[in-house]
Amino acid sequence: MIRPLATSMLVFCMLGGVALAEGPVTIGYLGLQDDPRYHPDIVYTRIEIAPGGNPIDGATMGVEDLKVVSDAVGQTVALDHQEAADAASLTAKVQAMLTAGEHFIILDLPAELVEQVATATKDLPVTLINATAPEDRLRSLCLPNLLHTAASDRMNADAMVQYLRTRNWTKVLMLVGPLERDTAMADAFRASADRLRLNVVDTRTFTLATDPANRESNNSQLITGNADYDVVYVADNQGEFSRYLPYDTQLPRLVIGSTGLAASEWQWSWDRDGSTQVTVRFEELTKGRRMTGQDWATWIAAKSIVTAYAKARSDDYAKIAEYIRGPRLRMDGSKGVQLNFRPWDGQMRMPIVLATHNAVIAEAPLDGFLHETNTLDTLGTDEPEQKCL
């Protein structure tokens, strides 16, 4: 058994033997009051479509997991969880946090609020880490104060398309819901399909309206008829339509996307690279809740901030911010590779898991997909493709 003092000395040596950034550190965590994303989505039959659970739990665990590192360099780390109801109030919260000495803030907000808050505070000495908004347009803002630990839509789509290409399932029927979020997911998948030359044989929109006039858009067999395809990709952020789709398509084909095989930062059944220990610790912390991709993203965000404070060997915000964005940052996300942030869009490089509701089928990047500098950059918008808005 390793004694606590021996553990601290080991970590201290790993950090280079210098502890200049001693003292208290407070990490900000900013969420939306009464955030509908974390309400259990239960339909009239009491069937839960999307589970509830606030990912603040992941950030809390991230701080606790690195306590031995903080102790080794003489730091005490606390998490300041605050919420507000609109963009103006959220921006005011950021300014108040900064005044209190909180230079790194995890954002747990919908995309439109992330954009508004990050834009309003771009000239302040603060780093915001978007942990729960996957929209690609946030990565195209090119804001100097914004990083992302949430996987982008394009990263998830690239992971899915790599898998389809390896299986030679190249003909895809796309079904897209009526929401703006559905369209964003579908656009990302289409861009990924174009990159690897998959054939989107048709794109069809569905509706939840049940009147007879909409039968061709609300009936699974009708909407999947009159086409030849290997798989059906469905973009359905609400989940109500897609839950009826498997086993009810016109052709006997697999369903991917919002149901069936799905892409995410994390899946609780993953059992490699120390992931089981992460899942168990999270379930113990939350008294049984299973870790989601958003929980993982807040967890790794908190770990990244604590690591940057410990390893930058400085209490100067500019040096800590440079460290967290730079190539020296190497994070263990229990995914088998070291993770850091891309310099061109602030996105954390990471493997993506492809899973059913209770099993991980594959982890991308898949074997055979190469990159000239980092295979993780086969997922998401690569540097030559990056265009700032």
C-alpha atoms as a printed R data frame, in Angstrom:
    type eleno elety resid chain resno       x      y       z
1   ATOM     1    CA   MET     A     1   0.000  0.000   0.000
2   ATOM     2    CA   ILE     A     2   1.306  3.467  -0.912
3   ATOM     3    CA   ARG     A     3   1.176  5.898   1.996
4   ATOM     4    CA   PRO     A     4  -0.415  9.338   1.416
5   ATOM     5    CA   LEU     A     5   2.924 11.109   1.963
6   ATOM     6    CA   ALA     A     6   4.668  8.841  -0.517
7   ATOM     7    CA   THR     A     7   1.885  9.422  -3.030
8   ATOM     8    CA   SER     A     8   2.183 13.187  -2.636
9   ATOM     9    CA   MET     A     9   5.965 13.055  -3.059
10  ATOM    10    CA   LEU     A    10   5.576 10.922  -6.194
11  ATOM    11    CA   VAL     A    11   3.115 13.385  -7.711
12  ATOM    12    CA   PHE     A    12   5.343 16.301  -6.670
13  ATOM    13    CA   CYS     A    13   8.287 14.751  -8.517
14  ATOM    14    CA   MET     A    14   6.124 14.110 -11.592
15  ATOM    15    CA   LEU     A    15   5.196 17.794 -11.590
16  ATOM    16    CA   GLY     A    16   8.829 18.776 -11.701
17  ATOM    17    CA   GLY     A    17   9.552 19.381  -8.026
18  ATOM    18    CA   VAL     A    18   8.429 23.035  -8.113
19  ATOM    19    CA   ALA     A    19   5.267 24.320  -6.499
20  ATOM    20    CA   LEU     A    20   5.059 28.050  -7.147
21  ATOM    21    CA   ALA     A    21   1.275 28.236  -7.541
22  ATOM    22    CA   GLU     A    22   0.359 27.477  -3.942
23  ATOM    23    CA   GLY     A    23  -2.835 28.621  -2.308
24  ATOM    24    CA   PRO     A    24  -6.567 28.424  -2.889
25  ATOM    25    CA   VAL     A    25  -7.965 27.960  -6.395
26  ATOM    26    CA   THR     A    26 -11.628 28.340  -7.261
27  ATOM    27    CA   ILE     A    27 -13.028 26.973 -10.513
28  ATOM    28    CA   GLY     A    28 -16.239 28.548 -11.745
29  ATOM    29    CA   TYR     A    29 -19.144 26.439 -12.985
30  ATOM    30    CA   LEU     A    30 -21.965 28.281 -14.695
31  ATOM    31    CA   GLY     A    31 -25.293 26.691 -15.544
32  ATOM    32    CA   LEU     A    32 -28.773 27.691 -16.671
33  ATOM    33    CA   GLN     A    33 -31.520 28.006 -14.097
34  ATOM    34    CA   ASP     A    34 -34.127 25.271 -14.499
35  ATOM    35    CA   ASP     A    35 -32.253 23.882 -17.516
36  ATOM    36    CA   PRO     A    36 -34.749 21.774 -19.502
37  ATOM    37    CA   ARG     A    37 -31.940 19.597 -20.848
38  ATOM    38    CA   TYR     A    38 -31.672 17.895 -17.463
39  ATOM    39    CA   HIS     A    39 -35.309 17.279 -16.768
40  ATOM    40    CA   PRO     A    40 -36.189 13.623 -17.234
41  ATOM    41    CA   ASP     A    41 -37.966 13.512 -20.602
42  ATOM    42    CA   ILE     A    42 -40.946 11.298 -19.888
43  ATOM    43    CA   VAL     A    43 -43.744 10.737 -22.383
44  ATOM    44    CA   TYR     A    44 -47.352 10.089 -21.508
45  ATOM    45    CA   THR     A    45 -46.783  6.379 -20.922
46  ATOM    46    CA   ARG     A    46 -44.152  7.203 -18.271
47  ATOM    47    CA   ILE     A    47 -41.419  5.955 -20.587
48  ATOM    48    CA   GLU     A    48 -38.217  7.892 -20.045
49  ATOM    49    CA   ILE     A    49 -36.767  9.030 -23.393
50  ATOM    50    CA   ALA     A    50 -33.821 10.998 -22.009
51  ATOM    51    CA   PRO     A    51 -32.505 10.580 -18.464
52  ATOM    52    CA   GLY     A    52 -32.261 13.458 -16.043
53  ATOM    53    CA   GLY     A    53 -29.147 14.355 -14.100
54  ATOM    54    CA   ASN     A    54 -27.046 17.513 -13.931
55  ATOM    55    CA   PRO     A    55 -23.425 17.157 -15.135
56  ATOM    56    CA   ILE     A    56 -22.163 19.337 -12.268
57  ATOM    57    CA   ASP     A    57 -21.538 15.899 -10.744
58  ATOM    58    CA   GLY     A    58 -18.795 15.243 -13.281
59  ATOM    59    CA   ALA     A    59 -16.953 18.467 -12.434
60  ATOM    60    CA   THR     A    60 -17.253 17.699  -8.736
61  ATOM    61    CA   MET     A    61 -15.652 14.298  -9.299
62  ATOM    62    CA   GLY     A    62 -12.912 15.831 -11.442
63  ATOM    63    CA   VAL     A    63 -11.834 18.110  -8.618
64  ATOM    64    CA   GLU     A    64 -11.938 15.220  -6.131
65  ATOM    65    CA   ASP     A    65  -9.980 12.900  -8.437
66  ATOM    66    CA   LEU     A    66  -7.054 15.332  -8.635
67  ATOM    67    CA   LYS     A    67  -6.967 16.231  -4.954
68  ATOM    68    CA   VAL     A    68  -3.704 14.339  -4.558
69  ATOM    69    CA   VAL     A    69  -2.163 16.549  -7.268
70  ATOM    70    CA   SER     A    70  -3.514 19.714  -5.656
71  ATOM    71    CA   ASP     A    71  -2.247 18.621  -2.254
72  ATOM    72    CA   ALA     A    72   1.191 17.902  -3.680
73  ATOM    73    CA   VAL     A    73   1.628 21.491  -4.848
74  ATOM    74    CA   GLY     A    74  -0.002 23.067  -1.816
75  ATOM    75    CA   GLN     A    75  -3.258 24.075  -3.466
76  ATOM    76    CA   THR     A    76  -6.822 23.791  -2.261
77  ATOM    77    CA   VAL     A    77  -9.320 23.629  -5.101
78  ATOM    78    CA   ALA     A    78 -12.998 24.502  -4.807
79  ATOM    79    CA   LEU     A    79 -15.859 24.518  -7.288
80  ATOM    80    CA   ASP     A    80 -18.144 27.558  -7.407
81  ATOM    81    CA   HIS     A    81 -21.452 26.443  -8.934
82  ATOM    82    CA   GLN     A    82 -23.727 29.288  -9.964
83  ATOM    83    CA   GLU     A    83 -26.753 29.603 -12.238
84  ATOM    84    CA   ALA     A    84 -28.620 32.392 -14.018
85  ATOM    85    CA   ALA     A    85 -31.674 32.665 -16.229
86  ATOM    86    CA   ASP     A    86 -30.528 34.595 -19.319
87  ATOM    87    CA   ALA     A    87 -27.492 35.800 -21.263
88  ATOM    88    CA   ALA     A    88 -27.196 39.148 -19.498
89  ATOM    89    CA   SER     A    89 -27.359 37.565 -16.040
90  ATOM    90    CA   LEU     A    90 -24.923 34.833 -17.037
91  ATOM    91    CA   THR     A    91 -22.454 37.398 -18.354
92  ATOM    92    CA   ALA     A    92 -22.747 39.322 -15.098
93  ATOM    93    CA   LYS     A    93 -22.015 36.093 -13.232
94  ATOM    94    CA   VAL     A    94 -18.816 35.614 -15.262
95  ATOM    95    CA   GLN     A    95 -17.703 39.145 -14.436
96  ATOM    96    CA   ALA     A    96 -18.445 38.603 -10.741
97  ATOM    97    CA   MET     A    97 -16.567 35.287 -10.757
98  ATOM    98    CA   LEU     A    98 -13.598 36.973 -12.384
99  ATOM    99    CA   THR     A    99 -13.640 39.727  -9.765
100 ATOM   100    CA   ALA     A   100 -13.527 36.987  -7.131
101 ATOM   101    CA   GLY     A   101 -10.417 35.532  -8.784
102 ATOM   102    CA   GLU     A   102 -12.040 32.762 -10.832
103 ATOM   103    CA   HIS     A   103 -10.221 32.848 -14.172
104 ATOM   104    CA   PHE     A   104 -11.413 29.458 -15.467
105 ATOM   105    CA   ILE     A   105 -15.135 28.757 -15.764
106 ATOM   106    CA   ILE     A   106 -16.878 25.615 -17.006
107 ATOM   107    CA   LEU     A   107 -19.946 26.484 -19.056
108 ATOM   108    CA   ASP     A   108 -22.897 24.112 -18.833
109 ATOM   109    CA   LEU     A   109 -25.180 26.042 -21.185
110 ATOM   110    CA   PRO     A   110 -27.114 25.620 -24.436
111 ATOM   111    CA   ALA     A   111 -25.253 26.733 -27.547
112 ATOM   112    CA   GLU     A   112 -26.908 30.119 -28.013
113 ATOM   113    CA   LEU     A   113 -26.029 31.131 -24.463
114 ATOM   114    CA   VAL     A   114 -22.464 29.859 -24.792
115 ATOM   115    CA   GLU     A   115 -22.049 32.067 -27.849
116 ATOM   116    CA   GLN     A   116 -23.535 35.148 -26.199
117 ATOM   117    CA   VAL     A   117 -21.583 34.813 -22.954
118 ATOM   118    CA   ALA     A   118 -18.272 33.986 -24.643
119 ATOM   119    CA   THR     A   119 -18.633 36.866 -27.105
120 ATOM   120    CA   ALA     A   120 -19.488 39.345 -24.355
121 ATOM   121    CA   THR     A   121 -16.445 38.340 -22.267
122 ATOM   122    CA   LYS     A   122 -13.873 37.710 -25.022
123 ATOM   123    CA   ASP     A   123 -11.651 40.602 -23.939
124 ATOM   124    CA   LEU     A   124 -11.561 39.619 -20.265
125 ATOM   125    CA   PRO     A   125  -8.775 37.542 -18.652
126 ATOM   126    CA   VAL     A   126 -10.994 34.486 -18.349
127 ATOM   127    CA   THR     A   127 -11.078 31.078 -20.034
128 ATOM   128    CA   LEU     A   128 -14.486 29.493 -20.614
129 ATOM   129    CA   ILE     A   129 -14.755 25.746 -21.237
130 ATOM   130    CA   ASN     A   130 -17.893 24.653 -23.066
131 ATOM   131    CA   ALA     A   131 -18.693 21.228 -21.662
132 ATOM   132    CA   THR     A   132 -22.203 20.491 -22.906
133 ATOM   133    CA   ALA     A   133 -22.950 22.201 -26.249
134 ATOM   134    CA   PRO     A   134 -21.979 20.101 -29.318
135 ATOM   135    CA   GLU     A   135 -22.904 22.585 -32.059
136 ATOM   136    CA   ASP     A   136 -20.112 22.998 -34.626
137 ATOM   137    CA   ARG     A   137 -20.741 26.705 -35.104
138 ATOM   138    CA   LEU     A   138 -19.361 27.363 -31.614
139 ATOM   139    CA   ARG     A   139 -16.007 25.984 -32.776
140 ATOM   140    CA   SER     A   140 -16.107 28.318 -35.785
141 ATOM   141    CA   LEU     A   141 -16.398 31.433 -33.620
142 ATOM   142    CA   CYS     A   142 -12.621 31.300 -33.059
143 ATOM   143    CA   LEU     A   143 -12.980 33.181 -29.767
144 ATOM   144    CA   PRO     A   144  -9.691 33.391 -27.843
145 ATOM   145    CA   ASN     A   145 -11.393 32.719 -24.493
146 ATOM   146    CA   LEU     A   146 -13.408 29.622 -25.451
147 ATOM   147    CA   LEU     A   147 -12.391 25.951 -25.249
148 ATOM   148    CA   HIS     A   148 -14.554 22.844 -25.664
149 ATOM   149    CA   THR     A   149 -14.575 19.493 -23.879
150 ATOM   150    CA   ALA     A   150 -17.975 18.563 -25.313
151 ATOM   151    CA   ALA     A   151 -17.488 16.573 -28.512
152 ATOM   152    CA   SER     A   152 -18.728 18.445 -31.561
153 ATOM   153    CA   ASP     A   153 -21.478 17.180 -33.847
154 ATOM   154    CA   ARG     A   154 -18.852 16.715 -36.531
155 ATOM   155    CA   MET     A   155 -16.664 14.577 -34.269
156 ATOM   156    CA   ASN     A   156 -19.590 12.296 -33.482
157 ATOM   157    CA   ALA     A   157 -20.569 12.114 -37.133
158 ATOM   158    CA   ASP     A   158 -17.012 11.349 -38.269
159 ATOM   159    CA   ALA     A   159 -16.815  8.512 -35.757
160 ATOM   160    CA   MET     A   160 -20.058  7.045 -37.073
161 ATOM   161    CA   VAL     A   161 -19.030  7.399 -40.702
162 ATOM   162    CA   GLN     A   162 -15.648  5.781 -40.065
163 ATOM   163    CA   TYR     A   163 -17.458  2.774 -38.661
164 ATOM   164    CA   LEU     A   164 -19.806  2.562 -41.633
165 ATOM   165    CA   ARG     A   165 -16.864  2.762 -44.019
166 ATOM   166    CA   THR     A   166 -15.006 -0.070 -42.255
167 ATOM   167    CA   ARG     A   167 -18.099 -2.254 -42.562
168 ATOM   168    CA   ASN     A   168 -18.650 -1.203 -46.177
169 ATOM   169    CA   TRP     A   169 -22.147  0.038 -45.366
170 ATOM   170    CA   THR     A   170 -21.970  2.920 -47.785
171 ATOM   171    CA   LYS     A   171 -25.609  3.614 -48.725
172 ATOM   172    CA   VAL     A   172 -27.404  5.704 -46.102
173 ATOM   173    CA   LEU     A   173 -31.002  6.867 -45.869
174 ATOM   174    CA   MET     A   174 -31.222 10.018 -43.730
175 ATOM   175    CA   LEU     A   175 -34.292 10.887 -41.667
176 ATOM   176    CA   VAL     A   176 -34.318 14.388 -40.186
177 ATOM   177    CA   GLY     A   177 -36.685 15.885 -37.612
178 ATOM   178    CA   PRO     A   178 -38.283 19.336 -37.655
179 ATOM   179    CA   LEU     A   179 -36.054 21.012 -35.053
180 ATOM   180    CA   GLU     A   180 -33.061 23.263 -35.719
181 ATOM   181    CA   ARG     A   181 -30.995 20.877 -33.607
182 ATOM   182    CA   ASP     A   182 -32.020 17.973 -35.856
183 ATOM   183    CA   THR     A   183 -30.848 19.901 -38.908
184 ATOM   184    CA   ALA     A   184 -27.476 20.663 -37.299
185 ATOM   185    CA   MET     A   185 -26.903 16.983 -36.545
186 ATOM   186    CA   ALA     A   186 -27.883 16.013 -40.083
187 ATOM   187    CA   ASP     A   187 -25.612 18.650 -41.639
188 ATOM   188    CA   ALA     A   188 -22.652 17.325 -39.661
189 ATOM   189    CA   PHE     A   189 -23.376 13.760 -40.745
190 ATOM   190    CA   ARG     A   190 -23.696 14.811 -44.375
191 ATOM   191    CA   ALA     A   191 -20.314 16.582 -44.253
192 ATOM   192    CA   SER     A   192 -18.727 13.483 -42.731
193 ATOM   193    CA   ALA     A   193 -20.331 11.250 -45.354
194 ATOM   194    CA   ASP     A   194 -18.951 13.470 -48.101
195 ATOM   195    CA   ARG     A   195 -15.457 13.279 -46.587
196 ATOM   196    CA   LEU     A   196 -15.398  9.462 -46.750
197 ATOM   197    CA   ARG     A   197 -17.545  9.216 -49.896
198 ATOM   198    CA   LEU     A   198 -20.593  7.543 -48.422
199 ATOM   199    CA   ASN     A   199 -23.716  7.754 -50.533
200 ATOM   200    CA   VAL     A   200 -26.665  9.499 -48.881
201 ATOM   201    CA   VAL     A   201 -29.332  7.968 -51.093
202 ATOM   202    CA   ASP     A   202 -32.081 10.303 -49.860
203 ATOM   203    CA   THR     A   203 -32.908 12.749 -47.075
204 ATOM   204    CA   ARG     A   204 -36.446 12.685 -45.709
205 ATOM   205    CA   THR     A   205 -38.101 14.713 -42.970
206 ATOM   206    CA   PHE     A   206 -40.356 13.193 -40.349
207 ATOM   207    CA   THR     A   207 -43.053 14.681 -38.152
208 ATOM   208    CA   LEU     A   208 -44.780 13.644 -34.947
209 ATOM   209    CA   ALA     A   209 -48.120 14.828 -36.287
210 ATOM   210    CA   THR     A   210 -50.462 11.845 -36.385
211 ATOM   211    CA   ASP     A   211 -53.116 13.072 -38.802
212 ATOM   212    CA   PRO     A   212 -53.644 10.995 -41.976
213 ATOM   213    CA   ALA     A   213 -52.362 13.804 -44.199
214 ATOM   214    CA   ASN     A   214 -48.871 13.260 -42.768
215 ATOM   215    CA   ARG     A   215 -48.769  9.472 -43.069
216 ATOM   216    CA   GLU     A   216 -45.742  9.500 -45.371
217 ATOM   217    CA   SER     A   217 -43.828 11.568 -42.799
218 ATOM   218    CA   ASN     A   218 -44.939  9.939 -39.559
219 ATOM   219    CA   ASN     A   219 -45.139  6.249 -40.506
220 ATOM   220    CA   SER     A   220 -41.820  4.416 -40.148
221 ATOM   221    CA   GLN     A   221 -42.418  1.936 -42.950
222 ATOM   222    CA   LEU     A   222 -43.687  4.528 -45.388
223 ATOM   223    CA   ILE     A   223 -40.888  7.022 -44.745
224 ATOM   224    CA   THR     A   224 -38.274  4.307 -45.229
225 ATOM   225    CA   GLY     A   225 -39.857  2.873 -48.381
226 ATOM   226    CA   ASN     A   226 -38.949  3.232 -52.066
227 ATOM   227    CA   ALA     A   227 -35.191  3.385 -51.505
228 ATOM   228    CA   ASP     A   228 -32.194  1.055 -51.395
229 ATOM   229    CA   TYR     A   229 -29.920  1.559 -48.384
230 ATOM   230    CA   ASP     A   230 -27.578 -0.252 -46.012
231 ATOM   231    CA   VAL     A   231 -28.415  1.742 -42.873
232 ATOM   232    CA   VAL     A   232 -30.840  4.426 -41.710
233 ATOM   233    CA   TYR     A   233 -29.381  7.502 -40.021
234 ATOM   234    CA   VAL     A   234 -31.918  9.422 -37.905
235 ATOM   235    CA   ALA     A   235 -31.416 12.939 -36.510
236 ATOM   236    CA   ASP     A   236 -34.008 13.262 -33.747
237 ATOM   237    CA   ASN     A   237 -33.017 15.381 -30.784
238 ATOM   238    CA   GLN     A   238 -36.337 14.797 -28.989
239 ATOM   239    CA   GLY     A   239 -36.133 11.031 -29.414
240 ATOM   240    CA   GLU     A   240 -39.868 10.409 -29.625
241 ATOM   241    CA   PHE     A   241 -39.912  9.403 -33.309
242 ATOM   242    CA   SER     A   242 -36.619  7.515 -33.357
243 ATOM   243    CA   ARG     A   243 -37.509  5.199 -30.470
244 ATOM   244    CA   TYR     A   244 -40.087  3.488 -32.703
245 ATOM   245    CA   LEU     A   245 -37.791  3.197 -35.725
246 ATOM   246    CA   PRO     A   246 -35.645  0.077 -35.104
247 ATOM   247    CA   TYR     A   247 -37.295 -3.094 -36.415
248 ATOM   248    CA   ASP     A   248 -39.950 -1.020 -38.198
249 ATOM   249    CA   THR     A   249 -38.123  0.085 -41.351
250 ATOM   250    CA   GLN     A   250 -39.300 -1.016 -44.781
251 ATOM   251    CA   LEU     A   251 -36.057 -2.913 -45.374
252 ATOM   252    CA   PRO     A   252 -34.447 -5.022 -42.603
253 ATOM   253    CA   ARG     A   253 -31.671 -2.530 -41.887
254 ATOM   254    CA   LEU     A   254 -29.780 -1.141 -38.894
255 ATOM   255    CA   VAL     A   255 -30.643  2.244 -37.421
256 ATOM   256    CA   ILE     A   256 -27.945  4.666 -36.234
257 ATOM   257    CA   GLY     A   257 -27.746  8.234 -34.963
258 ATOM   258    CA   SER     A   258 -30.292  9.217 -32.327
259 ATOM   259    CA   THR     A   259 -31.127  5.597 -31.555
260 ATOM   260    CA   GLY     A   260 -29.617  2.178 -32.169
261 ATOM   261    CA   LEU     A   261 -25.883  2.829 -32.545
262 ATOM   262    CA   ALA     A   262 -25.051  6.277 -31.148
263 ATOM   263    CA   ALA     A   263 -21.839  8.316 -30.820
264 ATOM   264    CA   SER     A   264 -20.790 10.078 -27.621
265 ATOM   265    CA   GLU     A   265 -17.863 11.152 -25.435
266 ATOM   266    CA   TRP     A   266 -18.622  8.350 -22.961
267 ATOM   267    CA   GLN     A   267 -20.790  5.346 -22.308
268 ATOM   268    CA   TRP     A   268 -21.119  3.743 -18.910
269 ATOM   269    CA   SER     A   269 -20.555  0.182 -20.198
270 ATOM   270    CA   TRP     A   270 -17.078  0.968 -21.609
271 ATOM   271    CA   ASP     A   271 -14.605 -1.286 -19.779
272 ATOM   272    CA   ARG     A   272 -11.114 -0.435 -21.058
273 ATOM   273    CA   ASP     A   273  -8.314  1.961 -20.095
274 ATOM   274    CA   GLY     A   274  -9.477  2.382 -16.521
275 ATOM   275    CA   SER     A   275 -12.953  3.476 -17.575
276 ATOM   276    CA   THR     A   276 -14.700  1.037 -15.250
277 ATOM   277    CA   GLN     A   277 -13.112  2.735 -12.233
278 ATOM   278    CA   VAL     A   278 -14.332  6.126 -13.505
279 ATOM   279    CA   THR     A   279 -17.868  4.829 -13.956
280 ATOM   280    CA   VAL     A   280 -17.930  3.187 -10.529
281 ATOM   281    CA   ARG     A   281 -16.636  6.327  -8.786
282 ATOM   282    CA   PHE     A   282 -19.291  8.384 -10.537
283 ATOM   283    CA   GLU     A   283 -22.087  6.006  -9.571
284 ATOM   284    CA   GLU     A   284 -20.906  6.087  -5.963
285 ATOM   285    CA   LEU     A   285 -20.793  9.890  -5.978
286 ATOM   286    CA   THR     A   286 -24.277 10.214  -7.473
287 ATOM   287    CA   LYS     A   287 -25.811  7.270  -5.623
288 ATOM   288    CA   GLY     A   288 -26.411  5.202  -8.717
289 ATOM   289    CA   ARG     A   289 -26.653  7.560 -11.694
290 ATOM   290    CA   ARG     A   290 -24.854  6.313 -14.781
291 ATOM   291    CA   MET     A   291 -22.193  8.536 -16.292
292 ATOM   292    CA   THR     A   292 -23.105 10.204 -19.590
293 ATOM   293    CA   GLY     A   293 -21.029 11.961 -22.221
294 ATOM   294    CA   GLN     A   294 -21.854 15.333 -20.678
295 ATOM   295    CA   ASP     A   295 -20.740 14.121 -17.254
296 ATOM   296    CA   TRP     A   296 -17.438 12.996 -18.771
297 ATOM   297    CA   ALA     A   297 -16.985 16.374 -20.474
298 ATOM   298    CA   THR     A   298 -17.421 18.336 -17.234
299 ATOM   299    CA   TRP     A   299 -15.159 15.829 -15.453
300 ATOM   300    CA   ILE     A   300 -12.309 16.258 -17.940
301 ATOM   301    CA   ALA     A   301 -12.818 20.037 -17.991
302 ATOM   302    CA   ALA     A   302 -12.318 20.246 -14.224
303 ATOM   303    CA   LYS     A   303  -9.329 17.909 -14.389
304 ATOM   304    CA   SER     A   304  -7.756 20.028 -17.136
305 ATOM   305    CA   ILE     A   305  -8.064 23.215 -15.079
306 ATOM   306    CA   VAL     A   306  -6.633 21.635 -11.929
307 ATOM   307    CA   THR     A   307  -3.773 20.139 -13.951
308 ATOM   308    CA   ALA     A   308  -2.967 23.474 -15.593
309 ATOM   309    CA   TYR     A   309  -2.851 25.251 -12.230
310 ATOM   310    CA   ALA     A   310  -0.576 22.556 -10.805
311 ATOM   311    CA   LYS     A   311   1.799 22.210 -13.754
312 ATOM   312    CA   ALA     A   312   2.099 25.773 -15.045
313 ATOM   313    CA   ARG     A   313   4.242 26.483 -11.956
314 ATOM   314    CA   SER     A   314   2.874 29.995 -11.745
315 ATOM   315    CA   ASP     A   315   0.001 31.934 -10.272
316 ATOM   316    CA   ASP     A   316  -0.097 34.202 -13.336
317 ATOM   317    CA   TYR     A   317  -3.347 33.707 -15.283
318 ATOM   318    CA   ALA     A   318  -1.660 34.287 -18.647
319 ATOM   319    CA   LYS     A   319   0.853 31.492 -18.041
320 ATOM   320    CA   ILE     A   320  -1.817 29.082 -16.795
321 ATOM   321    CA   ALA     A   321  -4.035 29.872 -19.797
322 ATOM   322    CA   GLU     A   322  -1.079 29.325 -22.124
323 ATOM   323    CA   TYR     A   323  -0.415 25.964 -20.502
324 ATOM   324    CA   ILE     A   324  -3.982 24.677 -20.769
325 ATOM   325    CA   ARG     A   325  -4.085 25.602 -24.456
326 ATOM   326    CA   GLY     A   326  -0.590 24.408 -25.273
327 ATOM   327    CA   PRO     A   327   1.014 21.121 -26.331
328 ATOM   328    CA   ARG     A   328   2.384 20.375 -22.862
329 ATOM   329    CA   LEU     A   329  -1.105 19.606 -21.534
330 ATOM   330    CA   ARG     A   330  -1.624 15.846 -21.567
331 ATOM   331    CA   MET     A   331  -4.859 14.612 -19.997
332 ATOM   332    CA   ASP     A   332  -5.811 11.083 -19.060
333 ATOM   333    CA   GLY     A   333  -9.475 10.706 -19.907
334 ATOM   334    CA   SER     A   334  -9.485  6.903 -19.379
335 ATOM   335    CA   LYS     A   335  -9.634  6.448 -23.142
336 ATOM   336    CA   GLY     A   336  -6.183  5.002 -23.761
337 ATOM   337    CA   VAL     A   337  -4.582  8.129 -25.259
338 ATOM   338    CA   GLN     A   338  -3.446 11.514 -24.015
339 ATOM   339    CA   LEU     A   339  -5.829 14.410 -24.658
340 ATOM   340    CA   ASN     A   340  -5.308 18.134 -25.246
341 ATOM   341    CA   PHE     A   341  -6.927 21.080 -27.007
342 ATOM   342    CA   ARG     A   342  -6.617 21.851 -30.714
343 ATOM   343    CA   PRO     A   343  -5.061 25.265 -31.297
344 ATOM   344    CA   TRP     A   344  -7.284 26.178 -34.248
345 ATOM   345    CA   ASP     A   345 -10.734 25.764 -32.687
346 ATOM   346    CA   GLY     A   346 -10.191 25.078 -28.980
347 ATOM   347    CA   GLN     A   347 -11.733 21.602 -29.240
348 ATOM   348    CA   MET     A   348 -10.364 18.870 -27.007
349 ATOM   349    CA   ARG     A   349  -9.034 15.959 -29.029
350 ATOM   350    CA   MET     A   350 -10.613 12.708 -27.867
351 ATOM   351    CA   PRO     A   351 -11.714  9.254 -28.989
352 ATOM   352    CA   ILE     A   352 -15.455  8.832 -29.516
353 ATOM   353    CA   VAL     A   353 -17.356  5.746 -28.374
354 ATOM   354    CA   LEU     A   354 -19.991  4.122 -30.583
355 ATOM   355    CA   ALA     A   355 -22.483  2.309 -28.406
356 ATOM   356    CA   THR     A   356 -25.926  0.816 -28.074
357 ATOM   357    CA   HIS     A   357 -27.905  1.428 -24.900
358 ATOM   358    CA   ASN     A   358 -25.787 -1.041 -22.938
359 ATOM   359    CA   ALA     A   359 -22.649 -1.932 -24.916
360 ATOM   360    CA   VAL     A   360 -19.757 -0.130 -26.603
361 ATOM   361    CA   ILE     A   361 -19.349 -1.525 -30.106
362 ATOM   362    CA   ALA     A   362 -16.306  0.470 -31.240
363 ATOM   363    CA   GLU     A   363 -14.071  3.398 -30.387
364 ATOM   364    CA   ALA     A   364 -13.034  5.918 -33.033
365 ATOM   365    CA   PRO     A   365 -10.662  6.776 -34.612
366 ATOM   366    CA   LEU     A   366 -10.844  3.277 -36.028
367 ATOM   367    CA   ASP     A   367  -7.820  1.394 -37.318
368 ATOM   368    CA   GLY     A   368  -6.823  2.482 -40.807
369 ATOM   369    CA   PHE     A   369  -7.868  6.122 -40.504
370 ATOM   370    CA   LEU     A   370  -4.612  8.043 -40.456
371 ATOM   371    CA   HIS     A   371  -3.591 11.657 -40.085
372 ATOM   372    CA   GLU     A   372  -0.305 13.363 -40.830
373 ATOM   373    CA   THR     A   373   0.119 14.610 -37.252
374 ATOM   374    CA   ASN     A   374  -2.528 13.138 -34.898
375 ATOM   375    CA   THR     A   375  -5.078 10.435 -35.680
376 ATOM   376    CA   LEU     A   376  -7.522 12.069 -33.247
377 ATOM   377    CA   ASP     A   377  -7.772 14.896 -35.770
378 ATOM   378    CA   THR     A   378  -9.585 12.549 -38.149
379 ATOM   379    CA   LEU     A   379 -12.564 13.328 -35.903
380 ATOM   380    CA   GLY     A   380 -14.017 16.796 -36.288
381 ATOM   381    CA   THR     A   381 -13.059 19.830 -38.337
382 ATOM   382    CA   ASP     A   382  -9.379 19.591 -39.235
383 ATOM   383    CA   GLU     A   383  -7.147 22.648 -39.401
384 ATOM   384    CA   PRO     A   384  -7.248 23.053 -43.222
385 ATOM   385    CA   GLU     A   385 -11.068 22.923 -43.081
386 ATOM   386    CA   GLN     A   386 -11.419 25.479 -40.285
387 ATOM   387    CA   LYS     A   387 -13.281 28.639 -41.196
388 ATOM   388    CA   CYS     A   388 -13.889 31.348 -38.633
389 ATOM   389    CA   LEU     A   389 -17.264 33.043 -38.639
